[in-house]
Coordinates of C-alpha atoms and ligand atoms in Angstrom, one line a residue:
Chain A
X977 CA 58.7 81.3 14.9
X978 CA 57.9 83.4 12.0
X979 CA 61.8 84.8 9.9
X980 CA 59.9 86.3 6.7
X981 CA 61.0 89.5 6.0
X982 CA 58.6 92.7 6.1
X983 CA 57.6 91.6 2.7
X984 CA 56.7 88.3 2.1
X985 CA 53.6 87.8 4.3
X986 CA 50.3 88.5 3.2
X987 CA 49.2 91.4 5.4
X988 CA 53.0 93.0 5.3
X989 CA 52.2 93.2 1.6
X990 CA 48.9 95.2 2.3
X991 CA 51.1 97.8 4.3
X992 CA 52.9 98.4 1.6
X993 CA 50.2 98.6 -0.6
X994 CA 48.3 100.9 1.6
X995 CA 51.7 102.9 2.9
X996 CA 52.3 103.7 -1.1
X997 CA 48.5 104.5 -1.8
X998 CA 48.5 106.6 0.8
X999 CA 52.1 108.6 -0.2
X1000 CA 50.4 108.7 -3.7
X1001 CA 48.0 110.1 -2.4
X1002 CA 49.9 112.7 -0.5
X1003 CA 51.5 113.1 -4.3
X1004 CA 47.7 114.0 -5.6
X1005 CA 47.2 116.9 -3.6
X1006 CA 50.8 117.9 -4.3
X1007 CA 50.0 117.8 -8.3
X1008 CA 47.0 119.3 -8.2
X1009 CA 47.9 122.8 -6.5
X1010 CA 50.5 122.8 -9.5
X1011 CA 47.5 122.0 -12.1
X1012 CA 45.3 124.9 -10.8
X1013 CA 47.5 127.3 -11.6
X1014 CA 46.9 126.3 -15.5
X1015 CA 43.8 127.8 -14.5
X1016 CA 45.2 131.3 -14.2
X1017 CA 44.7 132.6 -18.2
X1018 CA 47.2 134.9 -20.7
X1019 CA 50.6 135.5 -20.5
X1020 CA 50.9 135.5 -16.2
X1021 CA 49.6 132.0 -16.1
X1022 CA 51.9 130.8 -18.8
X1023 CA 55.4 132.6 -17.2
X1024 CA 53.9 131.4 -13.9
X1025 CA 53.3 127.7 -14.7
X1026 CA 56.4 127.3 -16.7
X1027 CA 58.6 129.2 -12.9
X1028 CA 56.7 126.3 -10.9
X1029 CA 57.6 123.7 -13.7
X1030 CA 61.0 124.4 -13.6
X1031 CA 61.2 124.4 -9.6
X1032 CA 59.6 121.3 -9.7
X1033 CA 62.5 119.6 -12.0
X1034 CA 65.1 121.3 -10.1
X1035 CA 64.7 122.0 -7.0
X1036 CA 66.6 118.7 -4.5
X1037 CA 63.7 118.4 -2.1
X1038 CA 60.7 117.9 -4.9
X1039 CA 63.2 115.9 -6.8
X1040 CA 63.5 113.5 -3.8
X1041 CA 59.6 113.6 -3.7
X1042 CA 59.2 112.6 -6.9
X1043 CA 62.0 110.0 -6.9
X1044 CA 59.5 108.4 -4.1
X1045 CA 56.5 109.0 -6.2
X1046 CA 58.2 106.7 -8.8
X1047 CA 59.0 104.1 -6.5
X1048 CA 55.9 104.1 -5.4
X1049 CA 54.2 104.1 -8.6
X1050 CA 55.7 101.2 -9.2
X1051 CA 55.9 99.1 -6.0
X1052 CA 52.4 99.9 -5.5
X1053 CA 51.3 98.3 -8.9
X1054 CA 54.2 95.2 -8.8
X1055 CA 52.4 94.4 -5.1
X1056 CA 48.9 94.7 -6.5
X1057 CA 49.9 92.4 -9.2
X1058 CA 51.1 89.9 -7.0
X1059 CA 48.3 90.0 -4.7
X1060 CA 45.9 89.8 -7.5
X1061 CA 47.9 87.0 -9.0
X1062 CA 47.7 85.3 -5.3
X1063 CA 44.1 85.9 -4.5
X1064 CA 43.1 84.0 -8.3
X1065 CA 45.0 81.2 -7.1
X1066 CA 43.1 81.2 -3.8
X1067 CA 40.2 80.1 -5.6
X1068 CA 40.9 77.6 -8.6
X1069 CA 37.2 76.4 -9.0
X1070 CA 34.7 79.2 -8.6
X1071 CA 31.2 78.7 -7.8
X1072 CA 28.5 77.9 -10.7
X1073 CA 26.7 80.7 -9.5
X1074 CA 27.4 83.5 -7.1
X1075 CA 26.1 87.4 -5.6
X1076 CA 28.6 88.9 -4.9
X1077 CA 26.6 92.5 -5.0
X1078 CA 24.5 91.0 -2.2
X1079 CA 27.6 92.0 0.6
X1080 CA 30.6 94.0 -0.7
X1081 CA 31.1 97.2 -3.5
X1082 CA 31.9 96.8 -6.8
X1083 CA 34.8 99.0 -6.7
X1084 CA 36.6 96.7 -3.9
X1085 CA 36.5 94.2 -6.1
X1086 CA 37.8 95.4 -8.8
X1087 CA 41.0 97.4 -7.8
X1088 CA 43.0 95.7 -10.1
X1089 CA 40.9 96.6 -12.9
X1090 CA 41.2 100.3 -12.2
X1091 CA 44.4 100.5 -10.8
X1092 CA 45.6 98.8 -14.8
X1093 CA 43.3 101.9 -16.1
X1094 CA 45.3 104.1 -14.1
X1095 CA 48.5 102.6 -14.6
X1096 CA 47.7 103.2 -18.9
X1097 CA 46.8 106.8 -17.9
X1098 CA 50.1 107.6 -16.1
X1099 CA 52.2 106.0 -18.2
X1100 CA 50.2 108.3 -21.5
X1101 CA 50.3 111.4 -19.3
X1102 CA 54.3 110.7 -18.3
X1103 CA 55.1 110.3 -21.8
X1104 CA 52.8 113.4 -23.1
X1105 CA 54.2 116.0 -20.3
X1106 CA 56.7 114.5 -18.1
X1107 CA 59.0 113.6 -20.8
X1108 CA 58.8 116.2 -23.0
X1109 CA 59.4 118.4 -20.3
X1110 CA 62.6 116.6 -19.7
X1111 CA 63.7 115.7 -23.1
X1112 CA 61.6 118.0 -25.5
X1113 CA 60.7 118.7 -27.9
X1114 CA 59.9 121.8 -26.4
X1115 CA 59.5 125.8 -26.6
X1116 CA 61.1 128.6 -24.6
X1117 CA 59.1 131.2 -22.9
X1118 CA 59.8 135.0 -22.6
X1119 CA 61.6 134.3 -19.1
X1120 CA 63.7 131.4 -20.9
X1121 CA 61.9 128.8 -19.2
X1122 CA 60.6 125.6 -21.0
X1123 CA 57.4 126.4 -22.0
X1124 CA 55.5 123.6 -20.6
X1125 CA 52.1 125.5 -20.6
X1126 CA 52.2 125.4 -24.2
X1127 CA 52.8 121.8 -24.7
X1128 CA 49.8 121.5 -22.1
X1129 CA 47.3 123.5 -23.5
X1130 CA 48.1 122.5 -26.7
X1131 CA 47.6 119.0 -25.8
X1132 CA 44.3 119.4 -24.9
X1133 CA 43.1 121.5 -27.9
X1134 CA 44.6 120.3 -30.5
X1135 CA 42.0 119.2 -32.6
X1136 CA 40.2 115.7 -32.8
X1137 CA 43.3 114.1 -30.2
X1138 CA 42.7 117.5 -27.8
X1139 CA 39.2 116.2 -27.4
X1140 CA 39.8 112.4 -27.3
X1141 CA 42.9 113.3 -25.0
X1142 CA 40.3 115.6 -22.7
X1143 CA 37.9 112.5 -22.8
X1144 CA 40.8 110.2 -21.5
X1145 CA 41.9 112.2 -19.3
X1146 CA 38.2 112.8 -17.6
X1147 CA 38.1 109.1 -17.8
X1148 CA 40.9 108.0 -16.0
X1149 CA 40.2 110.4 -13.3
X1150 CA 36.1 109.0 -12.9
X1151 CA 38.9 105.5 -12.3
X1152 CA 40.9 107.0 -9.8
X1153 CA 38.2 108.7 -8.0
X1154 CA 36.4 105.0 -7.6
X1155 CA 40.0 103.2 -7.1
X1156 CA 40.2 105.7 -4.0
X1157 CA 36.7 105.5 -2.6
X1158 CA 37.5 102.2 -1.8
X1159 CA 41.0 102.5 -1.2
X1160 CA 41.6 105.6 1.3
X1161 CA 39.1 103.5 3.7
X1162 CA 41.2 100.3 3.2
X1163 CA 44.4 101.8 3.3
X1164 CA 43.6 102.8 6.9
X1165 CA 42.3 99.1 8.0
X1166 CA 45.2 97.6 6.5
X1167 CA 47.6 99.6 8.5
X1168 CA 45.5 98.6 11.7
X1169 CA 44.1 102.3 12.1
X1170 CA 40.5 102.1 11.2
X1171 CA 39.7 100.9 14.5
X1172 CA 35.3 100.9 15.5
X1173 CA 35.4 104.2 16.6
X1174 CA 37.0 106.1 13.3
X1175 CA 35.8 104.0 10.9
X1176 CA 32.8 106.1 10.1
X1177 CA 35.2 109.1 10.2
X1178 CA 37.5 107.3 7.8
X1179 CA 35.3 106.5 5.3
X1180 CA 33.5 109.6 5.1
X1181 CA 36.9 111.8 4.6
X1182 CA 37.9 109.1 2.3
X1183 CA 34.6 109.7 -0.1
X1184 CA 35.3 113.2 0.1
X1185 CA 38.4 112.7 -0.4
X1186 CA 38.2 110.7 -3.4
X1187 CA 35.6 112.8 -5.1
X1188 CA 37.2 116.1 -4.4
X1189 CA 40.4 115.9 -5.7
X1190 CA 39.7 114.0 -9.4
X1191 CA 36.7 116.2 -9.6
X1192 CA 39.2 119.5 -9.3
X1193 CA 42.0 117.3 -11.6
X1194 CA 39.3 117.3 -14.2
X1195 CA 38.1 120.6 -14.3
X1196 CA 41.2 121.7 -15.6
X1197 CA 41.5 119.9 -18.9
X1198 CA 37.3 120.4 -19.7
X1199 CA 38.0 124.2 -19.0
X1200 CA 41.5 124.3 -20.9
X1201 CA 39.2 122.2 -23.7
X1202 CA 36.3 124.4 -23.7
X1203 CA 38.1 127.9 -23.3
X1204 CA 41.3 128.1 -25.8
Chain B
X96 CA 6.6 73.6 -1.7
X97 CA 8.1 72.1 -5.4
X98 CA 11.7 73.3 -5.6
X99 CA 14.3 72.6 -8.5
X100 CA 17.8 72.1 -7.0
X101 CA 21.2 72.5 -8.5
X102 CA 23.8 70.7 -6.8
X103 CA 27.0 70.2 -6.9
X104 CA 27.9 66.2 -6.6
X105 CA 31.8 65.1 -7.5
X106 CA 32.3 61.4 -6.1
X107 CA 35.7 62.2 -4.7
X108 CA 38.6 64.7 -4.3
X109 CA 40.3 63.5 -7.2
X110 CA 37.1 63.1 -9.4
X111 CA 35.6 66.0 -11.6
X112 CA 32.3 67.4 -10.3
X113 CA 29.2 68.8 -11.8
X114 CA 26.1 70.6 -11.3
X115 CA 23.0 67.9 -11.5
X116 CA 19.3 68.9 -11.6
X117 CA 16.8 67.4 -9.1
X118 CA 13.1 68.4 -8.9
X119 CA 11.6 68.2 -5.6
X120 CA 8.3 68.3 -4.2
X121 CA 6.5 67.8 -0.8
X122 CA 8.4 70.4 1.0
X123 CA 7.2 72.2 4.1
X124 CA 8.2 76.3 4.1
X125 CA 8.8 75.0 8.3
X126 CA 11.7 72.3 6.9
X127 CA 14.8 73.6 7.7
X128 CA 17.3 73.3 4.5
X129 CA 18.9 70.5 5.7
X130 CA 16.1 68.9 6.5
X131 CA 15.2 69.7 2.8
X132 CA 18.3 68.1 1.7
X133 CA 17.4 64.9 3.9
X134 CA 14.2 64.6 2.3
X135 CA 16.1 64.8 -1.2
X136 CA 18.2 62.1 -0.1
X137 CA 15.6 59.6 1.2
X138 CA 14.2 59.8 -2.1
X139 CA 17.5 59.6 -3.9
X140 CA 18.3 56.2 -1.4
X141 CA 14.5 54.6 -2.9
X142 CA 15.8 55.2 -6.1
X143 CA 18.9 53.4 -5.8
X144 CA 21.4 56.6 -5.9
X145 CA 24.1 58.1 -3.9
X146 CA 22.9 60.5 -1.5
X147 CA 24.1 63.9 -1.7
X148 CA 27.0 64.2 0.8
X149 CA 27.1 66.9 3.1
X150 CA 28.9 68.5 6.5
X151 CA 26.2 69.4 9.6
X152 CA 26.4 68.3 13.2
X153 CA 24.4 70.4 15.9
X154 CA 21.9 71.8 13.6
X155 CA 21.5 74.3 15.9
X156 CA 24.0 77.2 14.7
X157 CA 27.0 77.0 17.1
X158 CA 29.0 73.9 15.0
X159 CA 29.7 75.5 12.2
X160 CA 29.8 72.2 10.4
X161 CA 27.0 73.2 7.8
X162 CA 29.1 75.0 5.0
X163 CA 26.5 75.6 2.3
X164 CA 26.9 77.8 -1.0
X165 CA 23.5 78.7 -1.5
X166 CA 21.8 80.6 -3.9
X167 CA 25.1 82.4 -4.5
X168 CA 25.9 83.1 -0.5
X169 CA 27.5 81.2 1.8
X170 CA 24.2 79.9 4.4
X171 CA 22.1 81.3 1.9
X172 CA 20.1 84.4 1.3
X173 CA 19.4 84.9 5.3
X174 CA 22.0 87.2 7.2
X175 CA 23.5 86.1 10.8
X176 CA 22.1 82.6 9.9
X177 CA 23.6 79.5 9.5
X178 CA 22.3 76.5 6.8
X179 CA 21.3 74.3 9.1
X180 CA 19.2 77.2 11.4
X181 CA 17.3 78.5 7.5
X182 CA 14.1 78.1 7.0
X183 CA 12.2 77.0 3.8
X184 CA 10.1 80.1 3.7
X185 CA 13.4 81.7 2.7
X186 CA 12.4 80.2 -0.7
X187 CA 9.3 80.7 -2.8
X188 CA 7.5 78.2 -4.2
X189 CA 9.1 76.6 -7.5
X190 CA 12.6 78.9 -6.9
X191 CA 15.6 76.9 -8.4
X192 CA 18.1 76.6 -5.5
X193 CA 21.8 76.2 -6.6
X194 CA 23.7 74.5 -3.2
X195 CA 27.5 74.3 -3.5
X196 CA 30.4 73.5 -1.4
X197 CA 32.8 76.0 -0.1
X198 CA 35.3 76.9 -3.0
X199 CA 38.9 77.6 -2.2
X200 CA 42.0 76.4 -2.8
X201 CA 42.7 75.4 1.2
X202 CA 39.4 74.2 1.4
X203 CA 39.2 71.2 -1.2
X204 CA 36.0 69.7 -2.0
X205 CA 36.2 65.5 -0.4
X206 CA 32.7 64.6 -1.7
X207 CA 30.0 66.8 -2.9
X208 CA 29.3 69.1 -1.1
X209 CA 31.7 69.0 2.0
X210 CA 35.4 69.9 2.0
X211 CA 38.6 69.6 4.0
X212 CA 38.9 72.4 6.4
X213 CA 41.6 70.9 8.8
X214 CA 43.3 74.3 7.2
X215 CA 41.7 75.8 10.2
X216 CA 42.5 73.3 12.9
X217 CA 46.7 73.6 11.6
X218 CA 45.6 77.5 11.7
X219 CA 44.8 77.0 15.3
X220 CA 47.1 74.6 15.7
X221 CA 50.1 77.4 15.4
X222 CA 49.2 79.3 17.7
X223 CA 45.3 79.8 18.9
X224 CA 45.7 78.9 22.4
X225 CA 47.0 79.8 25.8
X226 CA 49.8 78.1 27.0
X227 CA 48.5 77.3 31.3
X228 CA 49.6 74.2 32.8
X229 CA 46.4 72.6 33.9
X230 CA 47.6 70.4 35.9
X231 CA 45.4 70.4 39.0
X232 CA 46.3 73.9 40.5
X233 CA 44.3 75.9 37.5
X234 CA 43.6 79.2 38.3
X235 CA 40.2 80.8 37.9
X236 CA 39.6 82.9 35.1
X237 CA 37.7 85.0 36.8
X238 CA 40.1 86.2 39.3
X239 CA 41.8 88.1 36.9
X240 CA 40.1 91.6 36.0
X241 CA 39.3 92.3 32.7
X242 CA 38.4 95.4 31.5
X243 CA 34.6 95.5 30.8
X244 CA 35.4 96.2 27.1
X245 CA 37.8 94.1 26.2
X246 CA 35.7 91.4 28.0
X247 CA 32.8 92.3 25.4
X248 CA 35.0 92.6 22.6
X249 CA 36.3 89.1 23.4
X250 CA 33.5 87.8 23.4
X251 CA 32.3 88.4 20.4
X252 CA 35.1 87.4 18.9
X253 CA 34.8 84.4 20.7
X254 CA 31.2 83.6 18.7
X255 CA 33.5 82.5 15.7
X256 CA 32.5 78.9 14.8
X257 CA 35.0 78.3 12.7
X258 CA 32.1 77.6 9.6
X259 CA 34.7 78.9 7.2
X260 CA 31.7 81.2 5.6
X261 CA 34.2 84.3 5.6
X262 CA 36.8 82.2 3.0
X263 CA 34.0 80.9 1.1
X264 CA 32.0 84.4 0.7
X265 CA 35.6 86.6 0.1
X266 CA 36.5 86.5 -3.5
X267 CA 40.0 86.6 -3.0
X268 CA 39.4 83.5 -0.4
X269 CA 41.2 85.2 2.2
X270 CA 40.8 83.6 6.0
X271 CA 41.6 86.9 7.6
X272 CA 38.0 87.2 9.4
X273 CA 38.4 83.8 11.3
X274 CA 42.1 84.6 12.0
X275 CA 41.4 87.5 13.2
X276 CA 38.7 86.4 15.2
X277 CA 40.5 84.1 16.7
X278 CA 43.9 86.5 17.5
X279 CA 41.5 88.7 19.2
X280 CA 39.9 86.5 20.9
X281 CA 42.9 85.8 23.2
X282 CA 45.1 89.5 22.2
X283 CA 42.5 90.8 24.4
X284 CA 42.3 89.2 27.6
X285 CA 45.3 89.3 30.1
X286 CA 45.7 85.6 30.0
X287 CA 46.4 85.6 26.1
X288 CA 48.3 88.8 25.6
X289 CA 51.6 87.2 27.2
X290 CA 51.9 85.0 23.9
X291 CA 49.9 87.6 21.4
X292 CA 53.5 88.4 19.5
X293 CA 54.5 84.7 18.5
X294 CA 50.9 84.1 18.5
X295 CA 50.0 86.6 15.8
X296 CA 53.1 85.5 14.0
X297 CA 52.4 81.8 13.7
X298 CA 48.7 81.8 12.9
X299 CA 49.4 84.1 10.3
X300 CA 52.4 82.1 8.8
X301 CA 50.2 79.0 8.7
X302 CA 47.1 80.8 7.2
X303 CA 49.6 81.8 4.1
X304 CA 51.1 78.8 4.4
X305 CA 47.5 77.1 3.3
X306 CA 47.1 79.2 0.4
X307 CA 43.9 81.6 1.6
X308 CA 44.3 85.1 -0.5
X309 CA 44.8 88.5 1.2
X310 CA 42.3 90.9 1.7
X311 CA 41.7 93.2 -0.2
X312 CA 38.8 94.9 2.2
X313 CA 35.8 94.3 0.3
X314 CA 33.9 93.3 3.9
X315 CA 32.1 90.2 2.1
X316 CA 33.2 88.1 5.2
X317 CA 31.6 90.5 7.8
X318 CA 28.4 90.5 5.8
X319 CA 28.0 86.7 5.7
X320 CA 29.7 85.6 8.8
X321 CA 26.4 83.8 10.5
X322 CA 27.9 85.3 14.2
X323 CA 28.0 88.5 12.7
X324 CA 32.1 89.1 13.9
X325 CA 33.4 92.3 12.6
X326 CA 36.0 94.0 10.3
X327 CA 37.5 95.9 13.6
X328 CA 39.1 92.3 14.0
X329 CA 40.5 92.5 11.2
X330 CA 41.5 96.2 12.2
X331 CA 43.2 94.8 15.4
X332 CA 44.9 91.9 13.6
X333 CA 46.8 94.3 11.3
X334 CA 47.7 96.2 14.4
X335 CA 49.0 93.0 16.6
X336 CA 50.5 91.5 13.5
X337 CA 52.7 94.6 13.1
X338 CA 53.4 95.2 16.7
X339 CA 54.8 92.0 16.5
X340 CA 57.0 92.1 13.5
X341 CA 58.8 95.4 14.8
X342 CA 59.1 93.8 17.7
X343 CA 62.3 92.0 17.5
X344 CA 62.3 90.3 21.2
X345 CA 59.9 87.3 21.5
Ligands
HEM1602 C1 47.3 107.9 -8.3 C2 47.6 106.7 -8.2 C3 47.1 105.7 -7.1 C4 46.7 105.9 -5.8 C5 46.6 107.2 -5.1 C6 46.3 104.6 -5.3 C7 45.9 104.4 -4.0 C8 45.5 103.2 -3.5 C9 45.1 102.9 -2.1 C10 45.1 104.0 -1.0 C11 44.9 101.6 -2.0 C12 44.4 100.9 -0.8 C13 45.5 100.0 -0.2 C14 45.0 99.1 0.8 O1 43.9 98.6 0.7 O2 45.7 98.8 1.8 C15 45.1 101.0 -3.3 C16 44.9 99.7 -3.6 C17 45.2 99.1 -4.8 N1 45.8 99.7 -5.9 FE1 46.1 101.7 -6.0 N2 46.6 103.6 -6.2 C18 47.0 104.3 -7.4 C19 47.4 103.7 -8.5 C20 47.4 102.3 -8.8 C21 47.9 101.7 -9.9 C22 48.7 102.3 -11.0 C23 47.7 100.3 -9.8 C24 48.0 99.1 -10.6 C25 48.4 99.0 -11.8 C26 47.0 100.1 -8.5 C27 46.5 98.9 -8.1 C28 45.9 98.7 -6.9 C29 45.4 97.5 -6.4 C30 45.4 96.1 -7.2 C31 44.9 97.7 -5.1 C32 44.2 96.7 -4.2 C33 45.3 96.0 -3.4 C34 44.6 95.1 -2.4 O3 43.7 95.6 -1.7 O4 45.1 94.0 -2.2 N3 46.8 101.4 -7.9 N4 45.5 102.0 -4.2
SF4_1603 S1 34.5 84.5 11.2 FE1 32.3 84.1 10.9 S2 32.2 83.2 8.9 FE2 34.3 83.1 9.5 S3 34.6 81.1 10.4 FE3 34.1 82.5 12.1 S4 31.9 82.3 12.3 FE4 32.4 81.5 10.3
FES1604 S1 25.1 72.1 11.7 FE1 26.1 73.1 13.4 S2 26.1 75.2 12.8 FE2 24.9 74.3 11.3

């Protein structure tokens, strides 16, 4: 009889991989009703972003949240690495010639690939807002906030790096939206939920899902781009 | 028909392999492929060569023997079909045809174009069976009731023919579509569900054991499995596989 942990077998490995993916994608929605509001122009946007910044560094319940968003950040990319690592080894010799187009999507096979584009992305974007916000250098609005909005929209307009940062940032959302079409779907038969009768259910919500929410993500930095 | 092949010939598991050329003519579009590859071989034998080596039995779809690489798909370009039940006028005239074996790790390649796959028999081995004493005083199946669903769904899983086409076709090499196949199979029916726990356990411990990848859910497997068995396996294995790890009892 079987003693491995919840870990070590292969499918145990996909739960966590889909349990994370599936929290980070709980996190998405989360980050983007915060985003939108950069939307909102003049001084009210800025003393109203910079408010929901700070509750967002301070406040014990998001700070618990995004504790879990770390972890899962990063046990979601060490388990993809391992499984990638352990489905090369699967197949040492591959075949002289081979179709793969002929029965699966491109984007399932190639998680890895975009997941490592994400990866670069977040760790940019972490660095860029997430730790100035945190360790500055940063302004002061007229509410004595940290003036986050600032650093954001400058980020995004400043010059030749506003546009190549705006490109990036449209970019690595194109990746997430195509790491997700296949992903919400598989996320949901790895756990054992898609069974015959949702699937179609599953995978519908899961293109819309994955579509929507980078498409809305992106907005933001063409408009901040394009506007200021 | 004139065909050029590309096959795959290594003279043993140790020795290195490569792809050779043969031209081939005098083909009939009503050959099957194996009976293709036999008339390659007959003229291989004149000429004083090794035949190319490879796996069939029933010819008739329901061994699962025939494990052919072909044309870049495991049983060749023809869905829900095995090698050995393909046609020639799958091919046009003059097409260059690549044939290679299976490639995965827990699959290693014996002799050209067949390879070890007792990976499956240890998989079943650890658990794909019932445990009934049938000693004599065996019960009928049939007097236990069975859901018309289940029953269905049981039987399709039950098509599985063990050709090992879902490893081969996967790109991660994962044997998740025959496991699961085979889990459901029995999950489903009264008689099997008594052991389904340990069962899903075991065979699931051996397949990683072997060295098949996981799946990653790109559904190659379901669209080159010749008996057409289906992701929701796959679905229900995840399911039984966790049921049975938080359950701490059996
Ligand atoms: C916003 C961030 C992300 C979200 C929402 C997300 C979501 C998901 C989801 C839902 C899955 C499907 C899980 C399954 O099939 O069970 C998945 C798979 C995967 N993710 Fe991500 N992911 C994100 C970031 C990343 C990053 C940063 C990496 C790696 C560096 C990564 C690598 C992978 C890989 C390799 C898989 C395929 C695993 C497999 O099927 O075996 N992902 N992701
Ligand atoms: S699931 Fe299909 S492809 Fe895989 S071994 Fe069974 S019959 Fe062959
Ligand atoms: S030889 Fe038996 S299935 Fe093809």
């Amino acid at each position: 009889m079987s003693n491995s942990a919840l870990i070590q077998s292969s499918l145990a490995k996909k739960y966590w991989m889909a349990a994370t993916g599936l929290f980070l994608c709980l996190f998405l929605v989360g980050h983007l009703a915060g985003n939108l509001q950069l939307l909102i122009s003049g001084e009210e946007g800025l003393l109203q972003f910079n408010e929901y910044a700070k509750f967002m560094t301070s406040n014990p319940v998001v700070m618990i949240l995004s504790y879990l968003t770390y972890i899962s950040i990063l046990f979601h990319a060490i388990d993809g690495f391992v499984l990638t690592v352990q489905n090369r080894k699967a197949r040492p010799k591959n075949y002289a010639y081979s179709k793969p187009s002929e029965n699966s999507l491109w984007t399932s096979r190639n998680m890895a690939l975009l997941g490592t584009i994400i990866l670069v992305f977040i760790i940019l974007h972490m660095r860029q807002f997430w730790y100035v916000m945190h360790w500055g250098p940063i302004g002061v609005d007229s509410a004595g906030n940290k003036d986050l909005y600032t650093v954001t929209i400058t980020a995004f307009t400043d010059g030749t790096f506003g546009l190549l940062y705006t490109i990036g940032y449209v970019v690595a959302m194109v990746a997430i939206a195509l790491h997700l079409s296949h992903g919400f779907q598989s996320a949901f038969q790895s756990l054992g939920l898609r069974t015959d009768k949702l699937k179609k259910a599953i995978i519908i919500v899961g293109y819309i899902f994955a579509m929507l929410i980078p498409l809305l993500f992106a907005i933001i930095p063409v408009y901040i781009h394009l506007t200021h | 028909m004139k065909l050029k092949l590309k096959i795959w010939r290594q003279k043993n598991a140790a020795a290195e392999g490569k792809m050779v050329d043969y031209d081939i003519s005098d083909v009939s579009s009503d050959m099957s492929f194996l009976e293709m590859l036999d008339v390659l071989n007959e003229t291989l034998i004149k000429k004083g060569e090794e035949p190319v080596e490879f796996d069939h039995d029933c010819r008739e779809g329901i061994c699962g023997s025939c494990s052919l690489y072909i044309n870049g798909e495991p049983h060749g370009p023809q869905k829900l079909t095995t090698a050995c039940q393909l046609h020639m006028r799958s091919f046009k005239d003059g097409e260059t045809i690549y044939i290679e074996p299976w490639r995965a790790k827990a699959f290693p390649v014996i002799k050209d174009l067949v390879v070890d796959r007792t990976a499956f028999d240890r998989i079943i081995q650890a658990g794909g069976y019932i445990s009934v004493n049938t000693s004599g005083n065996t019960i009928d199946a049939n007097a236990t009731p069975v859901p018309k669903d289940d029953a269905d769904s049981a039987f399709d899983a039950a098509t599985c023919i063990g050709c090992g086409a879902c490893v081969a076709a996967c790109r991660n090499a994962s044997a998740m579509l025959f496991v699961s196949a085979k889990v459901s199979q029995l999950a489903l029916l009264p008689q099997g569900e008594v052991e389904a726990n340990v069962r899903a356990l075991n065979m699931v411990e051996q397949m990683d054991k072997e060295g098949f990848g996981n799946c990653t859910v790109t559904g190659a497997c379901e669209a080159e499995c010749p008996k057409g068995i289906s992701l929701g396996n796959i679905t229900r294995l995840n399911r039984e596989y966790m049921k049975a790890k938080l359950n701490p009892v059996d």
